[in-house]
CSV table of C-alpha atoms in Angstrom, one decimal:
chain,number,residue,atom,x,y,z
A,1,PRO,CA,23.6,-10.2,-13.0
A,2,TRP,CA,21.7,-7.2,-14.4
A,3,GLN,CA,19.8,-6.5,-11.2
A,4,SER,CA,22.9,-6.9,-9.0
A,5,ARG,CA,24.9,-4.6,-11.2
A,6,ALA,CA,22.1,-2.0,-11.3
A,7,ALA,CA,21.8,-2.3,-7.5
A,8,TYR,CA,25.5,-1.6,-7.2
A,9,HIS,CA,25.3,1.5,-9.3
A,10,ALA,CA,22.2,2.7,-7.6
A,11,ALA,CA,23.9,2.5,-4.2
A,12,ARG,CA,27.1,4.2,-5.6
A,13,CYS,CA,25.1,7.0,-7.1
A,14,ALA,CA,23.0,7.5,-4.0
A,15,ALA,CA,26.2,8.1,-2.1
A,16,HIS,CA,27.4,10.6,-4.7
A,17,LEU,CA,24.2,12.6,-4.4
A,18,TRP,CA,25.1,13.5,-0.8
A,19,GLY,CA,28.7,14.3,-1.4
A,20,ASP,CA,30.2,17.5,-2.7
A,21,GLU,CA,29.8,16.4,-6.3
A,22,GLY,CA,26.0,16.1,-5.7
A,23,ALA,CA,25.4,19.7,-4.6
A,24,LYS,CA,24.1,20.9,-8.0
A,25,PRO,CA,21.8,18.0,-8.8
A,26,ARG,CA,20.6,18.1,-5.2
A,27,ALA,CA,19.8,21.8,-5.6
A,28,TYR,CA,17.9,21.1,-8.8
A,29,LEU,CA,15.8,18.4,-7.1
A,30,HIS,CA,15.0,20.9,-4.3
A,31,THR,CA,13.8,23.4,-6.9
A,32,ARG,CA,11.5,20.7,-8.2
A,33,GLY,CA,10.0,20.6,-4.7
A,34,LEU,CA,11.5,17.4,-3.5
A,35,PHE,CA,12.9,17.2,0.1
A,36,ASP,CA,15.8,15.2,1.3
A,37,GLY,CA,13.6,12.6,3.0
A,38,ILE,CA,11.9,11.5,-0.1
A,39,LEU,CA,15.2,11.5,-2.1
A,40,ARG,CA,16.7,9.1,0.5
A,41,SER,CA,13.6,6.9,0.8
A,42,PHE,CA,13.7,6.3,-3.0
A,43,GLN,CA,17.5,6.0,-3.2
A,44,ILE,CA,17.7,8.9,-5.7
A,45,GLY,CA,21.3,9.3,-6.8
A,46,TYR,CA,23.8,11.1,-9.0
A,47,ASN,CA,26.3,9.7,-11.5
A,48,PRO,CA,29.0,12.3,-11.7
A,49,THR,CA,30.7,11.1,-15.0
A,50,ASP,CA,29.9,9.0,-18.1
A,51,LEU,CA,30.7,5.3,-17.6
A,52,TYR,CA,31.1,2.6,-20.2
A,53,GLU,CA,31.1,-1.0,-19.1
A,54,ASP,CA,31.3,-4.4,-20.8
A,55,ARG,CA,27.9,-5.9,-21.4
A,56,THR,CA,29.0,-9.2,-19.7
A,57,HIS,CA,29.2,-7.3,-16.4
A,58,TRP,CA,25.4,-6.9,-16.8
A,59,GLY,CA,24.8,-10.4,-17.9
A,60,LEU,CA,24.2,-9.4,-21.5
A,61,PRO,CA,25.7,-11.1,-24.6
A,62,GLU,CA,28.7,-9.3,-26.0
A,63,ASN,CA,28.0,-7.5,-29.3
A,64,GLY,CA,30.8,-4.9,-29.5
A,65,HIS,CA,28.9,-2.2,-27.8
A,66,LYS,CA,29.5,-0.9,-24.2
A,67,ILE,CA,26.8,-0.3,-21.6
A,68,TRP,CA,26.5,3.5,-21.3
A,69,LEU,CA,25.7,5.1,-17.9
A,70,PRO,CA,25.6,8.8,-18.6
A,71,ARG,CA,26.2,11.6,-16.1
A,72,GLY,CA,23.0,12.6,-14.4
A,73,ILE,CA,20.4,12.0,-11.7
A,74,THR,CA,19.6,8.4,-11.2
A,75,PHE,CA,16.2,6.9,-10.4
A,76,PRO,CA,16.2,3.2,-9.5
A,77,TRP,CA,13.0,1.3,-10.2
A,78,ARG,CA,13.0,-1.2,-7.3
A,79,ILE,CA,10.0,-3.5,-7.1
A,80,GLY,CA,9.5,-6.2,-4.5
A,81,GLY,CA,10.2,-4.3,-1.2
A,82,PRO,CA,13.0,-2.1,0.1
A,83,ASN,CA,15.3,-5.0,1.2
A,84,ASP,CA,14.7,-7.9,-1.1
A,85,GLY,CA,13.2,-6.2,-4.1
A,86,GLY,CA,15.2,-6.2,-7.4
A,87,ILE,CA,15.9,-3.2,-9.6
A,88,TRP,CA,14.0,-3.5,-12.8
A,89,ARG,CA,15.3,-0.3,-14.4
A,90,LEU,CA,17.8,2.4,-13.6
A,91,ASN,CA,16.7,5.7,-15.3
A,92,ILE,CA,19.2,8.5,-15.6
A,93,ARG,CA,18.1,12.1,-16.2
A,94,ARG,CA,20.9,13.8,-18.2
A,95,PRO,CA,21.7,17.5,-17.8
A,96,LEU,CA,21.2,18.4,-21.5
A,97,THR,CA,22.4,21.7,-23.0
A,98,PRO,CA,20.0,23.9,-25.1
A,99,SER,CA,21.7,22.7,-28.3
A,100,GLN,CA,21.3,19.1,-27.3
A,101,ILE,CA,17.6,19.6,-26.6
A,102,ALA,CA,17.2,21.4,-29.9
A,103,ALA,CA,18.9,18.4,-31.6
A,104,GLY,CA,16.3,16.1,-30.1
A,105,GLU,CA,18.7,14.2,-27.8
A,106,THR,CA,17.0,11.9,-25.2
A,107,LYS,CA,16.8,13.4,-21.7
A,108,TYR,CA,16.3,10.0,-19.9
A,109,ILE,CA,18.6,7.1,-20.6
A,110,GLY,CA,19.2,3.9,-18.7
A,111,PRO,CA,21.5,0.9,-19.2
A,112,ALA,CA,20.4,-1.6,-21.8
A,113,GLY,CA,18.7,-4.8,-20.6
A,114,TYR,CA,16.1,-3.2,-18.3
A,115,THR,CA,12.5,-4.6,-18.1
A,116,SER,CA,9.3,-2.6,-18.8
A,117,ALA,CA,8.0,-1.9,-15.3
A,118,LEU,CA,5.9,0.5,-13.3
A,119,TYR,CA,7.8,2.9,-11.0
A,120,ASN,CA,6.8,2.6,-7.3
A,121,ALA,CA,4.5,-0.3,-8.1
A,122,ASP,CA,4.9,-1.6,-4.5
A,123,ALA,CA,2.7,1.4,-3.4
A,124,LEU,CA,-0.3,-0.1,-5.1
A,125,ALA,CA,-2.8,-1.9,-2.8
A,126,TYR,CA,-6.3,-3.2,-3.1
A,127,ASP,CA,-9.0,-0.5,-2.9
A,128,ARG,CA,-6.4,2.3,-2.5
A,129,PRO,CA,-6.6,5.2,-4.9
A,130,ALA,CA,-3.7,5.6,-7.4
A,131,VAL,CA,-2.4,8.3,-9.6
A,132,LEU,CA,-0.7,7.2,-12.9
A,133,VAL,CA,1.9,9.7,-14.2
A,134,GLU,CA,4.7,9.7,-16.7
A,135,GLY,CA,7.8,10.6,-14.9
A,136,GLU,CA,9.5,9.7,-11.6
A,137,ILE,CA,9.7,13.3,-10.3
A,138,ASP,CA,5.9,13.5,-10.8
A,139,ALA,CA,5.4,10.3,-8.8
A,140,LEU,CA,7.8,11.4,-6.1
A,141,THR,CA,6.1,14.8,-5.7
A,142,ILE,CA,2.7,13.1,-5.1
A,143,ALA,CA,4.2,10.5,-2.8
A,144,GLN,CA,5.8,13.2,-0.7
A,145,ALA,CA,2.6,15.2,-0.4
A,146,CYS,CA,0.2,12.3,0.1
A,147,GLY,CA,2.2,9.6,1.9
A,148,THR,CA,0.4,6.3,2.0
A,149,GLU,CA,-3.0,7.8,1.3
A,150,ILE,CA,-2.6,7.3,-2.4
A,151,ALA,CA,-0.3,5.2,-4.6
A,152,ALA,CA,1.7,7.4,-7.0
A,153,VAL,CA,3.2,5.3,-9.9
A,154,ALA,CA,4.9,6.2,-13.2
A,155,THR,CA,5.2,4.6,-16.5
A,156,GLY,CA,8.5,6.3,-17.5
A,157,SER,CA,7.1,7.2,-21.0
A,158,THR,CA,3.8,7.5,-22.7
A,159,ALA,CA,4.0,3.9,-23.9
A,160,GLY,CA,5.6,2.4,-20.8
A,161,ALA,CA,4.3,-0.3,-18.4
A,162,ARG,CA,1.8,-1.7,-20.9
A,163,ARG,CA,2.1,-5.2,-19.6
A,164,PRO,CA,-0.7,-7.5,-18.2
A,165,VAL,CA,1.0,-7.6,-14.8
A,166,TRP,CA,0.9,-3.8,-14.3
A,167,ILE,CA,-2.6,-3.5,-15.8
A,168,ALA,CA,-3.8,-6.1,-13.2
A,169,ARG,CA,-2.1,-4.4,-10.3
A,170,LEU,CA,-3.6,-1.0,-11.3
A,171,ALA,CA,-7.0,-2.6,-11.7
A,172,GLN,CA,-7.1,-3.3,-8.0
A,173,ALA,CA,-7.1,0.4,-7.1
A,174,SER,CA,-10.3,2.0,-6.0
A,175,VAL,CA,-9.8,4.7,-8.7
A,176,VAL,CA,-6.9,5.5,-11.0
A,177,LEU,CA,-6.4,9.2,-11.8
A,178,LEU,CA,-4.6,9.6,-15.1
A,179,ALA,CA,-2.2,12.5,-15.1
A,180,PHE,CA,0.0,12.3,-18.1
A,181,ASP,CA,2.0,15.2,-19.5
A,182,VAL,CA,0.2,17.7,-21.7
A,183,ASP,CA,1.9,17.3,-25.0
A,184,GLU,CA,1.5,19.2,-28.3
A,185,ALA,CA,-1.3,18.0,-30.6
A,186,GLY,CA,-0.2,15.9,-33.5
A,187,PRO,CA,-0.8,16.4,-37.2
A,188,ASN,CA,-4.4,17.6,-38.2
A,189,GLY,CA,-5.2,18.2,-34.5
A,190,ALA,CA,-4.6,14.6,-33.4
A,191,PRO,CA,-4.4,14.2,-29.6
A,192,GLY,CA,-0.9,14.7,-28.1
A,193,ALA,CA,1.1,11.7,-26.8
A,194,GLY,CA,-0.1,12.3,-23.2
A,195,ASP,CA,-3.7,12.3,-24.2
A,196,GLN,CA,-3.2,9.2,-26.3
A,197,ALA,CA,-1.6,7.4,-23.3
A,198,ALA,CA,-4.5,8.5,-21.0
A,199,ALA,CA,-7.0,7.1,-23.5
A,200,TRP,CA,-5.1,3.8,-23.8
A,201,TRP,CA,-5.2,3.3,-20.0
A,202,GLN,CA,-8.8,4.5,-19.6
A,203,ALA,CA,-9.9,1.8,-22.2
A,204,ARG,CA,-8.3,-0.9,-20.0
A,205,LEU,CA,-9.0,0.3,-16.5
A,206,PRO,CA,-12.7,0.5,-15.7
A,207,ARG,CA,-11.9,2.7,-12.7
A,208,ALA,CA,-9.6,5.2,-14.5
A,209,ARG,CA,-10.5,8.8,-14.6
């Protein structure tokens, strides 16, 4: 039920992106260097208003809380092929105000119940080079520029995708270029979160650089 509900919302939001209500988010994505072709290929969408749904609609046990789908740009994480693959995660980039950013509100939120996955994992192939990044827009930018020459995949966060299945898939690449965000150093000059994530993957992928 979760995957079917996520697929429904991904399709609905993809339609909204190309309507009048999607003009501003579409323009934003263009300023990030993404063309319409890549947006359509990856079913990028736009949720124009906050939605709150019963957890049972998503196959989750009722606990008194609604499933929140905030307004924002949607990135479906479909793994398993364009036609029969299921959606493992539906990430939504919220249009935060400066005050919300200052308050530390989360920019990316998805409906509860998603599974830790690797964005665009289907692009991985034996002996093909890969680039491992943090965000979907980073991965889309590389995929747009390089096509099938390289697999661009994203973890979604510095601690995302740390599961044996994704480590094994990445280990098949001829080389994995680690390109996490450059974050501020921690206390006493400790490496930032991006550097720590890169070190974590380099320790587990012999071909990581």
